[in-house]
Amino acid sequence: MVLLVDKMNELQYPLQNVLEARARLGEGPIWDSSQNLLYWVDVYNHRVHQFHPATGKNSFFDVGDVVGAIATAGADRLIMALRDHLVFLNTHTGVVTPILEIEGNLPNNRFNDGKCDSQGRFWFGSMSSLEKPHASLYRYDNDGSLHVMETGLTVSNGLGWSPDEKTFYLTDSPHHKIYAYDFNSVTGNISNRRICVDLTNESFYPDGLTIDSEGHIWSAMWDGWCVIRFNTKGEEMLRLNLPVQLPTSCTFGGKDLQTLYITTASVGLSQAEIEKSFSSGDLFALQTDVTGLPTYGFQEL
């Protein structure tokens, strides 16, 4: 156990390595309150994991393709954004059922992070190269319709909503920015994009994020060895230093939604870097005094 110290508020948080997964690219953690378990993915190993905190048991499904984002979709089912299409995964049988192919004309793209809003709509984005920023953000609705919500992105990443559902957040990692938009929860429309968090002067990149019940943003910093909590003005409130170089995402879970789960990666690290960051790819958790927001699933009409 490592003790993380928030020097700003003189708080101490015990960090635990709860799963020595050694994932290549651990990502996309979501808490399933109905089963008290954490789903997370290993993108390049094509795996969707189920971690049970009560027992420490972890199992996975091999879905046969790059898996960028997941969300629950009813009992024993997940919706997933694979490399270039949406599918359902039956978590009882392991059967993958295709839904829709998207961006098949962009072979250098793949889908990345995603989440569901409170109305059960699935939001997910793609990633492209810096030279050709052809990534987009999509919204897949309950009636099966697909909507392009944002274009011209490089890596559509960490996303979430404020507790009052009036603000939507979206990360573009290579640009070192987390954007805020006005959000209409009824229509699902976003507008008035502005910069919320600007990290252009930093050497690390904002990756996946989660929002707590106070409306603050917790963002995992790729190549930054930390998770940072920001207020809605984009000001740093807390920095949790980690023993790994590549934190990728985080979410709140547990029965009280006060346990912060953090996924990490090992992909691309040299042997020397791995020796400094031996637990890269593992799953971490720490009990906080902060409460997260509920995790929503996809709801079909």
Coordinates of N, CA and C in Angstrom, one line a residue, residues 27-29 68-69 111-116 123-127 136-137 153-161 167-174 176-181 196-197 205-211 217-222 247-251 263:
E27 N -8.1 0.6 -19.7 CA -8.9 1.8 -20.0 C -10.4 1.6 -19.6
G28 N -11.2 2.6 -19.8 CA -12.6 2.6 -19.8 C -13.3 2.0 -18.5
P29 N -12.8 2.3 -17.3 CA -13.5 1.6 -16.1 C -14.9 2.2 -15.9
G68 N -12.6 0.0 -27.5 CA -12.2 1.4 -27.0 C -13.1 1.9 -25.9
A69 N -14.4 1.5 -25.9 CA -15.4 2.0 -24.9 C -16.5 1.0 -24.7
F111 N -12.0 3.6 -32.5 CA -12.8 4.2 -31.5 C -12.1 4.2 -30.2
N112 N -12.4 5.2 -29.3 CA -11.7 5.4 -28.1 C -12.7 5.5 -26.9
D113 N -12.6 6.4 -26.1 CA -13.4 6.5 -24.8 C -14.9 6.7 -25.1
G114 N -15.7 6.3 -24.1 CA -17.1 6.6 -24.2 C -17.9 6.3 -22.9
K115 N -19.1 6.9 -22.8 CA -19.9 6.7 -21.7 C -21.4 7.0 -22.1
C116 N -22.3 6.6 -21.2 CA -23.7 6.9 -21.4 C -24.2 8.1 -20.5
W123 N -22.4 7.8 -25.7 CA -21.5 8.7 -26.4 C -20.1 8.1 -26.5
F124 N -19.5 8.2 -27.7 CA -18.2 7.6 -27.9 C -17.5 8.4 -29.0
G125 N -16.1 8.4 -28.9 CA -15.4 9.1 -29.9 C -14.3 8.3 -30.6
S126 N -13.7 8.8 -31.6 CA -12.6 8.2 -32.3 C -11.3 8.9 -32.1
M127 N -10.3 8.3 -32.6 CA -9.0 8.9 -32.6 C -8.3 8.8 -33.9
S136 N -13.9 12.1 -34.5 CA -15.2 12.7 -34.2 C -15.8 12.1 -32.9
L137 N -16.8 12.8 -32.4 CA -17.6 12.4 -31.3 C -19.0 12.0 -31.7
L153 N -11.5 16.5 -34.3 CA -10.7 16.1 -33.1 C -9.5 15.3 -33.5
T154 N -8.5 15.2 -32.6 CA -7.4 14.3 -32.9 C -7.6 13.0 -32.1
V155 N -7.8 13.1 -30.8 CA -8.1 11.9 -29.9 C -9.2 12.3 -29.0
S156 N -10.4 11.9 -29.4 CA -11.6 12.1 -28.5 C -11.5 11.2 -27.3
N157 N -11.4 11.8 -26.1 CA -11.1 11.1 -24.9 C -12.0 11.5 -23.8
G158 N -11.5 11.3 -22.5 CA -12.3 11.5 -21.3 C -13.5 12.4 -21.5
L159 N -14.6 11.9 -21.1 CA -15.9 12.7 -21.2 C -16.7 12.5 -20.0
G160 N -17.6 13.4 -19.8 CA -18.5 13.3 -18.6 C -19.5 14.5 -18.5
W161 N -20.3 14.4 -17.5 CA -21.4 15.5 -17.4 C -21.3 16.0 -15.9
T167 N -23.6 20.9 -18.2 CA -22.3 21.0 -18.8 C -21.8 19.6 -19.2
F168 N -21.3 19.5 -20.4 CA -20.6 18.3 -20.9 C -19.1 18.6 -21.1
Y169 N -18.3 17.6 -20.7 CA -16.9 17.7 -20.8 C -16.3 16.7 -21.8
L170 N -15.3 17.2 -22.6 CA -14.7 16.3 -23.6 C -13.2 16.6 -23.7
T171 N -12.4 15.6 -23.7 CA -10.9 15.8 -23.8 C -10.4 15.5 -25.2
D172 N -9.5 16.4 -25.6 CA -8.7 16.1 -26.8 C -7.3 16.0 -26.4
S173 N -6.8 14.8 -26.2 CA -5.5 14.5 -25.5 C -4.3 15.2 -26.1
P174 N -4.0 15.0 -27.4 CA -2.8 15.6 -28.0 C -2.8 17.1 -27.9
H176 N -3.8 18.7 -25.3 CA -3.7 19.0 -23.9 C -4.8 19.8 -23.3
K177 N -6.0 19.6 -23.8 CA -7.2 20.4 -23.3 C -8.4 19.5 -23.0
I178 N -9.1 20.0 -22.0 CA -10.5 19.5 -21.7 C -11.4 20.6 -22.0
Y179 N -12.4 20.3 -22.9 CA -13.4 21.3 -23.3 C -14.6 21.2 -22.4
A180 N -15.3 22.3 -22.3 CA -16.7 22.3 -21.7 C -17.7 22.7 -22.8
Y181 N -18.9 22.2 -22.7 CA -20.0 22.5 -23.6 C -21.2 22.8 -22.8
C196 N -11.9 24.4 -20.8 CA -12.0 24.4 -19.3 C -10.7 24.1 -18.7
V197 N -10.0 23.1 -19.1 CA -8.6 22.8 -18.6 C -7.6 22.9 -19.7
Y205 N -0.4 14.4 -20.8 CA -1.6 14.6 -21.5 C -2.8 14.2 -20.7
P206 N -3.9 14.9 -20.8 CA -5.1 14.5 -20.1 C -5.8 13.3 -20.8
D207 N -6.1 12.3 -20.1 CA -6.7 11.1 -20.7 C -8.1 10.9 -20.2
G208 N -8.5 9.7 -19.7 CA -9.9 9.5 -19.2 C -10.2 10.3 -18.0
L209 N -11.5 10.6 -17.8 CA -11.8 11.4 -16.6 C -13.1 10.9 -16.0
T210 N -13.4 11.4 -14.8 CA -14.7 11.2 -14.1 C -15.0 12.5 -13.4
I211 N -16.3 12.6 -13.1 CA -16.8 13.8 -12.4 C -17.4 13.4 -11.0
I217 N -13.6 17.7 -11.7 CA -13.1 16.8 -12.7 C -11.9 16.1 -12.2
W218 N -11.9 14.8 -12.3 CA -10.7 14.0 -12.0 C -10.2 13.4 -13.3
S219 N -9.0 13.8 -13.7 CA -8.4 13.4 -15.0 C -7.1 12.7 -14.9
A220 N -7.0 11.5 -15.5 CA -5.8 10.7 -15.5 C -4.8 11.3 -16.5
M221 N -3.6 11.5 -16.0 CA -2.6 12.1 -16.9 C -1.6 11.1 -17.5
W222 N -1.8 10.9 -18.8 CA -0.9 10.0 -19.6 C 0.5 10.6 -19.6
P247 N -1.1 6.5 -16.3 CA -2.5 6.4 -15.9 C -3.4 6.7 -17.1
T248 N -4.5 6.0 -17.2 CA -5.3 6.2 -18.4 C -6.7 6.7 -18.1
S249 N -7.3 6.2 -17.0 CA -8.7 6.7 -16.8 C -9.0 6.4 -15.3
C250 N -10.2 6.9 -14.9 CA -10.6 6.6 -13.5 C -12.1 6.7 -13.4
T251 N -12.6 6.1 -12.3 CA -14.1 6.2 -12.1 C -14.3 5.9 -10.6
T263 N -7.2 3.0 -14.0 CA -6.6 2.0 -14.9 C -5.3 2.6 -15.4

